[in-house]
Amino acid sequence: MSTDSYQSPLNTRYSSKEMQFNFSDQKKFSTWRQLWLYLAQAEQQMGLDITNEQLKEMNENLNNIDFKLAAEEEKKVRHDVMAHVHTFGVACPKAAPIIHLGATSCYVGDNADLIMLKDGLEILLPKLARVISRLADFAKEFKDLPTLGFTHLQPAQLTTVGKRACLWLQELVMDEQNIRMARDSLRFRGVKGTTGTQASFLQLFDGDHEKVKKLNSLVTEKAGFSSSFIITGQTYTRKVDTDVVARLSSFGATAHKICTDIRLLASRKEIEEPFEKSQIGSSAMAYKRNPMRSERVCSLARHLMGLMSNTLNTQSVQWMERTLDDSANRRITLAEAFLTADAVLTTLQNITEGLVVYPKVIERYIAQELPFMATENFIMEMVKAGGDRQECHEQIRVLSHQAGDMVKKEGKDNDLIDRIRKCDYFAPIHSQIDSLMDAKTFVGRAPEQVTEFLVEEVEPVLKMYEGKLEGTVSLAV
């Protein structure tokens, strides 16, 4: 790794080798050569004078790329595709006359991008499924454990630790569906010519429309796509980029929400992300256990969410059949969207494989708030015992305010229950107070909802990834 020039942290610190390769020069330009071979094979099949010897020569040099020669040629001609046409021709002198025959630059550029988008989504989906799997196990394990719910970041009715995890899971399941749909709906640009009219190919085949359509179908099939766009300009519509990156950005929002919740819960010491034996939380405060993994996810997710504006802006300014001001932006945006999503998923899997829950801390927080939450139940039971609802409400109000003053003004524990036990007015329900204060009676159907959700919505998703859910993740940094 070079230390005297800028290297993207997405490569040096965060993303996986497989995703880095997917957007590498080797993958890109070998895919260009593969596309030139597909085109030549299809053109031969449709009757053009292309020899088996030429095809063999091309096939043998798909990965034999002289990057130095290509760079020198591009510097001269200021055209990356023609530089690589020349470089491929040097490696394949017999095939040189028929390389790129009838095609425009976007034949290789755009079609290769679509292949890399598809392959990138194929890399991301099993990783997303693994995160869903780990969180599903967590939700199942803690589906019955009561915890304080929060609305407006203020204590609210109880939920369970597992039910809260299902809030996270639900968004991840939606992300899986969105990203899978993006993969499945990708279409090939195909062989369309300079403005999408296929005029050059119609010329090659002496005006035979059926041969041109067949040529397009053959190349599309060879490239691994089930269909191609009927309508394109010089490029495939940049709305495709917008749609794909939008789904990755949407996942970024999910990941940010999950890890923000974990960070908030970690500040209360209810839940912790993995913390390694030799890990240092702070250079100054040796006792600290900072949630650095979750903070990293939030940081990367913000970048991922922000990339969507690039694709929207690029799509909106593609004048007529195309303009080249998309090129430099797309080189950065598309790769970074996938590398960032990959890094977020890797980190998220690491977090979800090692989440630690502290039930005693959670129980202590519940004990501080539950007395207030239980008062409505006390009122109901008093009315059943013959009490007056309004009078009971007033008694509770007075005792609650007294207990609240103890908590807020004197920093003491909530003693509302002790006050109710000592109050003669509530004597009819004194024997019921312990059962009325059982935290598990305040979680409603949360445990049942967890089970129903996992069975009905999560398990069908995981079933699609059987054999791909194994393995753990260790972070490089």
Tab-separated table of C-alpha atoms in Angstrom:
chain	number	residue	atom	x	y	z
A	1	MET	CA	0.000	0.000	0.000
A	2	SER	CA	1.348	3.393	-0.994
A	3	THR	CA	1.949	5.794	1.882
A	4	ASP	CA	2.882	8.854	-0.173
A	5	SER	CA	-0.411	9.300	-2.044
A	6	TYR	CA	-4.050	9.326	-0.979
A	7	GLN	CA	-5.719	5.949	-0.575
A	8	SER	CA	-9.439	5.718	0.088
A	9	PRO	CA	-10.170	4.428	3.610
A	10	LEU	CA	-12.941	2.393	2.011
A	11	ASN	CA	-10.153	0.292	0.509
A	12	THR	CA	-7.508	0.477	3.198
A	13	ARG	CA	-9.741	0.092	6.266
A	14	TYR	CA	-13.341	-0.853	5.734
A	15	SER	CA	-14.578	-2.740	2.671
A	16	SER	CA	-14.070	-6.383	1.718
A	17	LYS	CA	-11.566	-7.650	-0.838
A	18	GLU	CA	-14.346	-9.121	-2.977
A	19	MET	CA	-16.142	-5.787	-3.267
A	20	GLN	CA	-12.873	-3.982	-3.940
A	21	PHE	CA	-12.170	-6.422	-6.765
A	22	ASN	CA	-15.659	-5.928	-8.191
A	23	PHE	CA	-14.843	-2.275	-8.866
A	24	SER	CA	-11.175	-2.784	-9.704
A	25	ASP	CA	-9.504	-1.927	-13.006
A	26	GLN	CA	-8.796	-5.610	-13.565
A	27	LYS	CA	-12.488	-6.500	-13.267
A	28	LYS	CA	-13.612	-3.502	-15.320
A	29	PHE	CA	-11.285	-3.888	-18.257
A	30	SER	CA	-11.363	-7.676	-18.397
A	31	THR	CA	-15.166	-7.301	-18.518
A	32	TRP	CA	-14.764	-4.892	-21.441
A	33	ARG	CA	-12.731	-7.540	-23.232
A	34	GLN	CA	-15.293	-10.196	-22.399
A	35	LEU	CA	-18.005	-7.957	-23.876
A	36	TRP	CA	-15.962	-7.470	-27.047
A	37	LEU	CA	-15.640	-11.242	-27.275
A	38	TYR	CA	-19.393	-11.740	-26.770
A	39	LEU	CA	-20.078	-9.234	-29.545
A	40	ALA	CA	-17.626	-10.866	-31.948
A	41	GLN	CA	-19.014	-14.338	-31.206
A	42	ALA	CA	-22.566	-13.168	-31.816
A	43	GLU	CA	-21.583	-11.300	-34.981
A	44	GLN	CA	-19.906	-14.454	-36.311
A	45	GLN	CA	-23.010	-16.468	-35.422
A	46	MET	CA	-25.118	-13.970	-37.388
A	47	GLY	CA	-22.960	-14.410	-40.471
A	48	LEU	CA	-20.199	-11.793	-40.331
A	49	ASP	CA	-16.726	-12.749	-41.537
A	50	ILE	CA	-15.075	-13.405	-38.175
A	51	THR	CA	-12.817	-16.457	-37.806
A	52	ASN	CA	-12.555	-18.949	-34.974
A	53	GLU	CA	-8.861	-18.077	-34.813
A	54	GLN	CA	-9.705	-14.457	-34.059
A	55	LEU	CA	-12.171	-15.469	-31.343
A	56	LYS	CA	-9.632	-17.850	-29.811
A	57	GLU	CA	-7.010	-15.116	-29.721
A	58	MET	CA	-9.425	-12.756	-27.957
A	59	ASN	CA	-10.450	-15.417	-25.448
A	60	GLU	CA	-6.835	-16.155	-24.546
A	61	ASN	CA	-6.116	-12.512	-23.743
A	62	LEU	CA	-9.118	-11.499	-21.644
A	63	ASN	CA	-6.975	-10.961	-18.543
A	64	ASN	CA	-3.683	-10.180	-20.246
A	65	ILE	CA	-4.032	-6.423	-19.901
A	66	ASP	CA	-1.060	-4.100	-20.404
A	67	PHE	CA	-2.235	-1.282	-18.139
A	68	LYS	CA	0.910	0.774	-18.791
A	69	LEU	CA	0.309	0.724	-22.550
A	70	ALA	CA	-3.375	1.555	-22.047
A	71	ALA	CA	-2.469	4.555	-19.865
A	72	GLU	CA	0.037	5.814	-22.429
A	73	GLU	CA	-2.501	5.441	-25.225
A	74	GLU	CA	-5.262	7.216	-23.258
A	75	LYS	CA	-2.904	10.110	-22.581
A	76	LYS	CA	-2.458	10.468	-26.343
A	77	VAL	CA	-6.044	10.027	-27.515
A	78	ARG	CA	-7.938	11.249	-24.391
A	79	HIS	CA	-10.409	8.382	-24.810
A	80	ASP	CA	-10.377	5.448	-22.423
A	81	VAL	CA	-12.329	3.042	-24.623
A	82	MET	CA	-10.222	3.612	-27.723
A	83	ALA	CA	-7.090	3.299	-25.601
A	84	HIS	CA	-8.224	-0.156	-24.535
A	85	VAL	CA	-9.365	-1.107	-28.035
A	86	HIS	CA	-5.792	-0.374	-29.128
A	87	THR	CA	-4.271	-2.236	-26.165
A	88	PHE	CA	-6.457	-5.292	-26.763
A	89	GLY	CA	-5.554	-5.158	-30.447
A	90	VAL	CA	-1.848	-5.224	-29.632
A	91	ALA	CA	-2.406	-8.393	-27.597
A	92	CYS	CA	-4.646	-9.837	-30.344
A	93	PRO	CA	-3.189	-8.701	-33.685
A	94	LYS	CA	-5.298	-11.135	-35.731
A	95	ALA	CA	-8.515	-10.041	-34.027
A	96	ALA	CA	-7.652	-6.322	-34.005
A	97	PRO	CA	-9.647	-5.489	-37.164
A	98	ILE	CA	-12.949	-6.776	-35.720
A	99	ILE	CA	-12.680	-5.618	-32.077
A	100	HIS	CA	-15.504	-3.172	-31.211
A	101	LEU	CA	-17.124	-3.727	-34.625
A	102	GLY	CA	-20.322	-1.661	-34.883
A	103	ALA	CA	-20.184	-0.657	-31.223
A	104	THR	CA	-19.993	2.643	-29.396
A	105	SER	CA	-18.047	3.329	-26.204
A	106	CYS	CA	-21.116	2.732	-24.053
A	107	TYR	CA	-21.380	-0.798	-25.369
A	108	VAL	CA	-18.490	-1.733	-23.116
A	109	GLY	CA	-18.719	1.103	-20.592
A	110	ASP	CA	-22.391	0.899	-19.708
A	111	ASN	CA	-22.807	-2.834	-20.083
A	112	ALA	CA	-19.762	-3.449	-17.885
A	113	ASP	CA	-21.199	-1.078	-15.279
A	114	LEU	CA	-24.455	-3.037	-15.286
A	115	ILE	CA	-22.544	-6.279	-14.808
A	116	MET	CA	-20.614	-4.777	-11.890
A	117	LEU	CA	-23.832	-3.417	-10.345
A	118	LYS	CA	-25.417	-6.850	-10.597
A	119	ASP	CA	-22.349	-8.608	-9.190
A	120	GLY	CA	-22.118	-6.016	-6.412
A	121	LEU	CA	-25.711	-6.643	-5.377
A	122	GLU	CA	-24.980	-10.380	-5.405
A	123	ILE	CA	-22.148	-9.737	-2.937
A	124	LEU	CA	-24.280	-7.565	-0.650
A	125	LEU	CA	-27.407	-9.714	-0.389
A	126	PRO	CA	-25.926	-12.716	1.495
A	127	LYS	CA	-24.157	-10.302	3.847
A	128	LEU	CA	-27.456	-8.595	4.569
A	129	ALA	CA	-29.072	-11.999	5.143
A	130	ARG	CA	-26.362	-12.864	7.680
A	131	VAL	CA	-27.103	-9.682	9.646
A	132	ILE	CA	-30.814	-10.546	9.561
A	133	SER	CA	-30.009	-14.053	10.778
A	134	ARG	CA	-27.895	-12.838	13.717
A	135	LEU	CA	-30.495	-10.280	14.789
A	136	ALA	CA	-33.266	-12.878	14.473
A	137	ASP	CA	-31.387	-15.136	16.901
A	138	PHE	CA	-30.962	-12.176	19.260
A	139	ALA	CA	-34.646	-11.263	19.051
A	140	LYS	CA	-35.685	-14.842	19.751
A	141	GLU	CA	-33.354	-15.125	22.755
A	142	PHE	CA	-34.616	-11.913	24.369
A	143	LYS	CA	-38.236	-11.876	23.222
A	144	ASP	CA	-39.493	-12.194	26.832
A	145	LEU	CA	-37.071	-9.805	28.549
A	146	PRO	CA	-38.988	-6.635	29.561
A	147	THR	CA	-37.326	-3.279	28.990
A	148	LEU	CA	-38.375	0.321	29.012
A	149	GLY	CA	-39.847	1.550	25.780
A	150	PHE	CA	-39.077	5.111	24.757
A	151	THR	CA	-41.142	7.659	22.863
A	152	HIS	CA	-39.715	11.175	22.406
A	153	LEU	CA	-36.646	9.609	24.112
A	154	GLN	CA	-38.678	9.589	27.327
A	155	PRO	CA	-39.633	6.396	29.191
A	156	ALA	CA	-42.921	4.975	27.924
A	157	GLN	CA	-44.736	1.654	28.253
A	158	LEU	CA	-42.637	-1.463	28.522
A	159	THR	CA	-41.630	-3.521	25.524
A	160	THR	CA	-39.089	-6.357	25.338
A	161	VAL	CA	-35.489	-6.393	24.210
A	162	GLY	CA	-36.424	-8.872	21.485
A	163	LYS	CA	-39.349	-6.781	20.270
A	164	ARG	CA	-37.101	-3.732	19.897
A	165	ALA	CA	-34.677	-5.852	17.870
A	166	CYS	CA	-37.613	-6.723	15.610
A	167	LEU	CA	-38.078	-3.026	14.877
A	168	TRP	CA	-34.544	-3.142	13.473
A	169	LEU	CA	-35.168	-6.456	11.747
A	170	GLN	CA	-38.294	-5.235	10.014
A	171	GLU	CA	-36.368	-2.497	8.227
A	172	LEU	CA	-33.570	-4.913	7.287
A	173	VAL	CA	-36.106	-7.334	5.820
A	174	MET	CA	-37.523	-4.465	3.755
A	175	ASP	CA	-33.984	-3.582	2.639
A	176	GLU	CA	-33.386	-7.173	1.552
A	177	GLN	CA	-36.528	-7.089	-0.553
A	178	ASN	CA	-35.604	-3.708	-2.066
A	179	ILE	CA	-32.043	-4.717	-2.920
A	180	ARG	CA	-33.125	-8.115	-4.274
A	181	MET	CA	-35.692	-6.385	-6.482
A	182	ALA	CA	-33.003	-3.995	-7.711
A	183	ARG	CA	-30.838	-6.981	-8.684
A	184	ASP	CA	-33.665	-8.889	-10.340
A	185	SER	CA	-34.928	-5.890	-12.315
A	186	LEU	CA	-31.551	-4.919	-13.784
A	187	ARG	CA	-31.588	-5.024	-17.577
A	188	PHE	CA	-28.704	-5.090	-20.017
A	189	ARG	CA	-28.088	-2.079	-22.248
A	190	GLY	CA	-27.248	-4.417	-25.092
A	191	VAL	CA	-25.980	-3.476	-28.550
A	192	LYS	CA	-27.579	-0.151	-29.421
A	193	GLY	CA	-25.050	2.041	-31.242
A	194	THR	CA	-24.216	5.688	-30.771
A	195	THR	CA	-27.658	7.134	-30.036
A	196	GLY	CA	-29.502	3.933	-29.203
A	197	THR	CA	-30.998	3.432	-32.687
A	198	GLN	CA	-28.828	0.403	-33.659
A	199	ALA	CA	-28.135	2.116	-36.984
A	200	SER	CA	-24.537	0.851	-37.199
A	201	PHE	CA	-25.622	-2.742	-36.694
A	202	LEU	CA	-28.433	-2.366	-39.207
A	203	GLN	CA	-25.748	-1.219	-41.658
A	204	LEU	CA	-23.569	-4.220	-40.824
A	205	PHE	CA	-26.421	-6.619	-41.534
A	206	ASP	CA	-27.638	-4.897	-44.720
A	207	GLY	CA	-30.871	-3.620	-43.218
A	208	ASP	CA	-31.934	-6.966	-41.703
A	209	HIS	CA	-33.849	-5.924	-38.565
A	210	GLU	CA	-34.310	-9.475	-37.335
A	211	LYS	CA	-30.572	-10.134	-37.394
A	212	VAL	CA	-29.944	-6.976	-35.368
A	213	LYS	CA	-32.556	-8.020	-32.803
A	214	LYS	CA	-31.080	-11.511	-32.656
A	215	LEU	CA	-27.574	-10.081	-32.218
A	216	ASN	CA	-28.789	-8.072	-29.236
A	217	SER	CA	-30.499	-11.120	-27.720
A	218	LEU	CA	-27.402	-13.295	-28.137
A	219	VAL	CA	-25.082	-10.780	-26.455
A	220	THR	CA	-27.605	-10.143	-23.655
A	221	GLU	CA	-27.855	-13.869	-22.944
A	222	LYS	CA	-24.075	-14.350	-23.043
A	223	ALA	CA	-23.670	-11.548	-20.481
A	224	GLY	CA	-26.028	-13.307	-18.057
A	225	PHE	CA	-29.082	-11.055	-18.358
A	226	SER	CA	-32.600	-12.219	-19.104
A	227	SER	CA	-33.593	-9.003	-20.871
A	228	SER	CA	-32.254	-5.737	-22.226
A	229	PHE	CA	-33.647	-2.248	-22.661
A	230	ILE	CA	-35.593	-1.721	-25.869
A	231	ILE	CA	-35.157	2.030	-25.527
A	232	THR	CA	-31.840	3.727	-24.732
A	233	GLY	CA	-30.025	6.839	-25.763
A	234	GLN	CA	-26.282	6.460	-26.028
A	235	THR	CA	-26.376	5.240	-22.425
A	236	TYR	CA	-28.818	3.231	-20.390
A	237	THR	CA	-31.049	5.613	-18.476
A	238	ARG	CA	-29.257	6.975	-15.435
A	239	LYS	CA	-32.473	6.384	-13.504
A	240	VAL	CA	-31.104	2.860	-13.054
A	241	ASP	CA	-28.197	4.259	-11.043
A	242	THR	CA	-30.619	6.383	-9.033
A	243	ASP	CA	-32.818	3.385	-8.228
A	244	VAL	CA	-29.921	1.148	-7.195
A	245	VAL	CA	-28.143	3.739	-5.069
A	246	ALA	CA	-31.473	4.817	-3.537
A	247	ARG	CA	-31.954	1.292	-2.191
A	248	LEU	CA	-28.429	1.206	-0.809
A	249	SER	CA	-28.936	4.653	0.730
A	250	SER	CA	-32.200	3.472	2.264
A	251	PHE	CA	-30.312	0.585	3.836
A	252	GLY	CA	-27.825	3.158	5.138
A	253	ALA	CA	-30.680	4.882	6.966
A	254	THR	CA	-31.691	1.546	8.505
A	255	ALA	CA	-28.162	0.844	9.684
A	256	HIS	CA	-27.850	4.357	11.115
A	257	LYS	CA	-31.086	3.960	13.096
A	258	ILE	CA	-30.037	0.562	14.476
A	259	CYS	CA	-26.620	1.729	15.578
A	260	THR	CA	-27.946	4.980	16.986
A	261	ASP	CA	-30.276	2.913	19.175
A	262	ILE	CA	-27.368	0.725	20.260
A	263	ARG	CA	-25.288	3.796	21.098
A	264	LEU	CA	-28.123	5.246	23.198
A	265	LEU	CA	-28.649	1.942	25.002
A	266	ALA	CA	-24.892	1.611	25.567
A	267	SER	CA	-24.887	5.015	27.273
A	268	ARG	CA	-27.412	3.535	29.728
A	269	LYS	CA	-25.308	0.334	30.034
A	270	GLU	CA	-28.291	-1.779	28.994
A	271	ILE	CA	-26.659	-3.199	25.867
A	272	GLU	CA	-23.074	-3.217	24.618
A	273	GLU	CA	-21.543	-3.984	21.280
A	274	PRO	CA	-18.529	-6.358	21.281
A	275	PHE	CA	-15.544	-4.963	23.188
A	276	GLU	CA	-12.273	-6.824	22.741
A	277	LYS	CA	-9.957	-7.693	25.604
A	278	SER	CA	-7.191	-5.340	24.500
A	279	GLN	CA	-9.444	-2.654	23.003
A	280	ILE	CA	-8.922	0.920	24.210
A	281	GLY	CA	-11.988	3.141	24.522
A	282	SER	CA	-10.217	6.445	25.144
A	283	SER	CA	-6.606	7.621	25.052
A	284	ALA	CA	-7.252	9.690	28.193
A	285	MET	CA	-10.048	7.899	30.072
A	286	ALA	CA	-8.882	4.312	30.484
A	287	TYR	CA	-12.196	3.119	31.921
A	288	LYS	CA	-14.277	4.016	28.859
A	289	ARG	CA	-15.982	1.433	26.632
A	290	ASN	CA	-16.998	3.517	23.648
A	291	PRO	CA	-19.343	1.983	21.030
A	292	MET	CA	-16.838	2.607	18.231
A	293	ARG	CA	-18.280	-0.008	15.876
A	294	SER	CA	-21.754	1.517	16.015
A	295	GLU	CA	-20.249	4.982	15.657
A	296	ARG	CA	-18.387	3.782	12.564
A	297	VAL	CA	-21.581	2.413	11.056
A	298	CYS	CA	-23.348	5.738	11.621
A	299	SER	CA	-20.431	7.625	10.095
A	300	LEU	CA	-20.280	5.429	6.988
A	301	ALA	CA	-24.071	5.336	6.699
A	302	ARG	CA	-24.212	9.133	6.505
A	303	HIS	CA	-21.822	9.006	3.560
A	304	LEU	CA	-23.913	6.291	1.912
A	305	MET	CA	-27.133	8.253	2.344
A	306	GLY	CA	-25.500	11.372	0.896
A	307	LEU	CA	-24.429	9.632	-2.318
A	308	MET	CA	-28.005	9.427	-3.537
A	309	SER	CA	-28.022	13.142	-4.337
A	310	ASN	CA	-25.210	12.530	-6.847
A	311	THR	CA	-27.254	10.014	-8.812
A	312	LEU	CA	-30.325	12.259	-8.790
A	313	ASN	CA	-28.332	15.233	-10.038
A	314	THR	CA	-26.599	13.173	-12.709
A	315	GLN	CA	-29.853	11.681	-13.947
A	316	SER	CA	-31.492	15.091	-14.149
A	317	VAL	CA	-28.819	16.691	-16.373
A	318	GLN	CA	-28.463	14.022	-19.053
A	319	TRP	CA	-29.366	16.223	-21.997
A	320	MET	CA	-31.041	14.596	-25.003
A	321	GLU	CA	-29.335	11.261	-25.828
A	322	ARG	CA	-26.487	11.795	-23.283
A	323	THR	CA	-23.820	14.138	-21.983
A	324	LEU	CA	-20.408	13.169	-20.670
A	325	ASP	CA	-20.727	15.091	-17.413
A	326	ASP	CA	-22.043	11.885	-15.869
A	327	SER	CA	-18.757	10.036	-16.314
A	328	ALA	CA	-16.417	11.335	-13.619
A	329	ASN	CA	-19.210	11.496	-11.039
A	330	ARG	CA	-20.353	7.921	-11.719
A	331	ARG	CA	-16.798	6.564	-11.449
A	332	ILE	CA	-16.771	7.787	-7.848
A	333	THR	CA	-20.397	7.488	-6.777
A	334	LEU	CA	-21.286	3.965	-7.908
A	335	ALA	CA	-18.156	2.333	-6.534
A	336	GLU	CA	-18.317	4.235	-3.252
A	337	ALA	CA	-21.990	3.363	-2.746
A	338	PHE	CA	-21.225	-0.348	-2.965
A	339	LEU	CA	-17.952	-0.202	-1.027
A	340	THR	CA	-19.666	1.781	1.742
A	341	ALA	CA	-22.698	-0.510	1.914
A	342	ASP	CA	-20.308	-3.456	2.058
A	343	ALA	CA	-18.335	-1.871	4.913
A	344	VAL	CA	-21.523	-1.082	6.839
A	345	LEU	CA	-22.777	-4.662	6.477
A	346	THR	CA	-19.457	-6.154	7.560
A	347	THR	CA	-19.379	-3.981	10.667
A	348	LEU	CA	-23.053	-4.569	11.408
A	349	GLN	CA	-22.570	-8.327	11.249
A	350	ASN	CA	-19.682	-8.047	13.690
A	351	ILE	CA	-21.860	-6.020	16.060
A	352	THR	CA	-24.875	-8.310	15.899
A	353	GLU	CA	-22.729	-11.387	16.493
A	354	GLY	CA	-21.510	-10.023	19.806
A	355	LEU	CA	-24.258	-7.892	21.358
A	356	VAL	CA	-24.250	-8.123	25.148
A	357	VAL	CA	-27.377	-7.504	27.238
A	358	TYR	CA	-27.317	-6.552	30.932
A	359	PRO	CA	-30.680	-7.675	32.401
A	360	LYS	CA	-29.929	-6.370	35.919
A	361	VAL	CA	-29.318	-2.855	34.620
A	362	ILE	CA	-32.516	-3.025	32.589
A	363	GLU	CA	-34.393	-4.294	35.654
A	364	ARG	CA	-33.123	-1.368	37.723
A	365	TYR	CA	-34.368	1.150	35.150
A	366	ILE	CA	-37.738	-0.567	35.031
A	367	ALA	CA	-37.974	-0.406	38.832
A	368	GLN	CA	-37.519	3.356	38.669
A	369	GLU	CA	-40.368	3.887	36.202
A	370	LEU	CA	-42.765	0.991	36.697
A	371	PRO	CA	-44.460	2.403	39.816
A	372	PHE	CA	-45.810	5.291	37.755
A	373	MET	CA	-46.854	2.979	34.930
A	374	ALA	CA	-48.622	0.631	37.349
A	375	THR	CA	-50.886	3.319	38.815
A	376	GLU	CA	-53.602	2.815	36.203
A	377	ASN	CA	-53.751	-0.865	37.132
A	378	PHE	CA	-54.024	0.084	40.816
A	379	ILE	CA	-56.955	2.379	40.027
A	380	MET	CA	-58.743	-0.388	38.096
A	381	GLU	CA	-58.305	-2.885	40.912
A	382	MET	CA	-59.469	-0.369	43.523
A	383	VAL	CA	-62.644	0.271	41.528
A	384	LYS	CA	-63.223	-3.487	41.322
A	385	ALA	CA	-62.918	-3.576	45.115
A	386	GLY	CA	-65.648	-0.946	45.433
A	387	GLY	CA	-63.581	2.259	45.385
A	388	ASP	CA	-64.436	5.530	43.685
A	389	ARG	CA	-62.436	6.081	40.509
A	390	GLN	CA	-62.082	9.850	40.944
A	391	GLU	CA	-61.064	9.644	44.587
A	392	CYS	CA	-58.562	6.892	43.788
A	393	HIS	CA	-57.117	9.001	40.979
A	394	GLU	CA	-56.622	11.917	43.388
A	395	GLN	CA	-54.894	9.704	45.961
A	396	ILE	CA	-52.533	8.381	43.266
A	397	ARG	CA	-51.861	11.885	41.988
A	398	VAL	CA	-50.819	13.187	45.405
A	399	LEU	CA	-48.599	10.173	46.193
A	400	SER	CA	-47.031	10.239	42.702
A	401	HIS	CA	-46.052	13.883	43.015
A	402	GLN	CA	-44.532	13.228	46.448
A	403	ALA	CA	-42.507	10.309	45.030
A	404	GLY	CA	-41.531	12.396	42.005
A	405	ASP	CA	-40.151	15.103	44.279
A	406	MET	CA	-38.011	12.518	46.049
A	407	VAL	CA	-36.530	11.441	42.705
A	408	LYS	CA	-36.046	14.872	41.148
A	409	LYS	CA	-35.204	17.075	44.125
A	410	GLU	CA	-33.397	14.698	46.447
A	411	GLY	CA	-31.988	12.191	43.941
A	412	LYS	CA	-33.503	9.247	45.777
A	413	ASP	CA	-35.178	6.146	44.378
A	414	ASN	CA	-38.826	6.126	43.393
A	415	ASP	CA	-40.701	5.200	46.596
A	416	LEU	CA	-44.260	5.427	45.231
A	417	ILE	CA	-44.968	1.755	45.897
A	418	ASP	CA	-43.845	2.054	49.510
A	419	ARG	CA	-46.148	5.060	49.907
A	420	ILE	CA	-49.077	3.098	48.467
A	421	ARG	CA	-48.318	0.147	50.775
A	422	LYS	CA	-48.408	2.494	53.782
A	423	CYS	CA	-51.575	4.264	52.686
A	424	ASP	CA	-54.694	2.853	54.389
A	425	TYR	CA	-56.839	3.979	51.489
A	426	PHE	CA	-55.224	1.280	49.297
A	427	ALA	CA	-55.548	-1.487	51.896
A	428	PRO	CA	-58.048	-3.432	49.691
A	429	ILE	CA	-55.309	-4.111	47.099
A	430	HIS	CA	-52.187	-4.321	49.290
A	431	SER	CA	-52.051	-8.086	48.771
A	432	GLN	CA	-52.169	-7.643	44.978
A	433	ILE	CA	-49.410	-5.053	44.621
A	434	ASP	CA	-46.582	-7.512	43.884
A	435	SER	CA	-48.528	-9.253	41.118
A	436	LEU	CA	-49.636	-5.907	39.695
A	437	MET	CA	-45.981	-4.858	39.583
A	438	ASP	CA	-44.751	-7.876	37.568
A	439	ALA	CA	-42.971	-6.270	34.602
A	440	LYS	CA	-43.965	-9.124	32.279
A	441	THR	CA	-47.606	-8.143	32.612
A	442	PHE	CA	-46.826	-4.748	31.048
A	443	VAL	CA	-45.330	-5.923	27.729
A	444	GLY	CA	-48.604	-6.776	26.028
A	445	ARG	CA	-48.194	-9.174	23.110
A	446	ALA	CA	-44.548	-8.291	22.485
A	447	PRO	CA	-43.226	-11.882	22.925
A	448	GLU	CA	-45.959	-13.282	20.711
A	449	GLN	CA	-45.368	-10.586	18.104
A	450	VAL	CA	-41.681	-11.516	17.985
A	451	THR	CA	-42.472	-15.174	17.368
A	452	GLU	CA	-45.081	-14.391	14.710
A	453	PHE	CA	-42.769	-11.954	12.937
A	454	LEU	CA	-39.796	-14.323	12.904
A	455	VAL	CA	-41.867	-17.221	11.588
A	456	GLU	CA	-43.967	-15.354	9.048
A	457	GLU	CA	-41.607	-12.712	7.704
A	458	VAL	CA	-37.991	-13.434	8.640
A	459	GLU	CA	-37.677	-17.192	8.130
A	460	PRO	CA	-38.903	-17.065	4.500
A	461	VAL	CA	-36.186	-14.519	3.725
A	462	LEU	CA	-33.448	-16.579	5.380
A	463	LYS	CA	-34.608	-19.694	3.544
A	464	MET	CA	-33.532	-18.060	0.275
A	465	TYR	CA	-29.965	-17.892	1.602
A	466	GLU	CA	-29.565	-21.407	2.948
A	467	GLY	CA	-25.897	-22.401	2.793
A	468	LYS	CA	-24.784	-18.745	2.754
A	469	LEU	CA	-25.414	-17.763	6.372
A	470	GLU	CA	-22.374	-19.341	7.976
A	471	GLY	CA	-19.188	-17.619	9.116
A	472	THR	CA	-18.298	-14.829	11.497
A	473	VAL	CA	-16.706	-11.453	10.848
A	474	SER	CA	-13.554	-10.026	12.404
A	475	LEU	CA	-12.777	-6.375	11.758
A	476	ALA	CA	-9.322	-5.421	10.501
A	477	VAL	CA	-9.407	-2.183	12.516
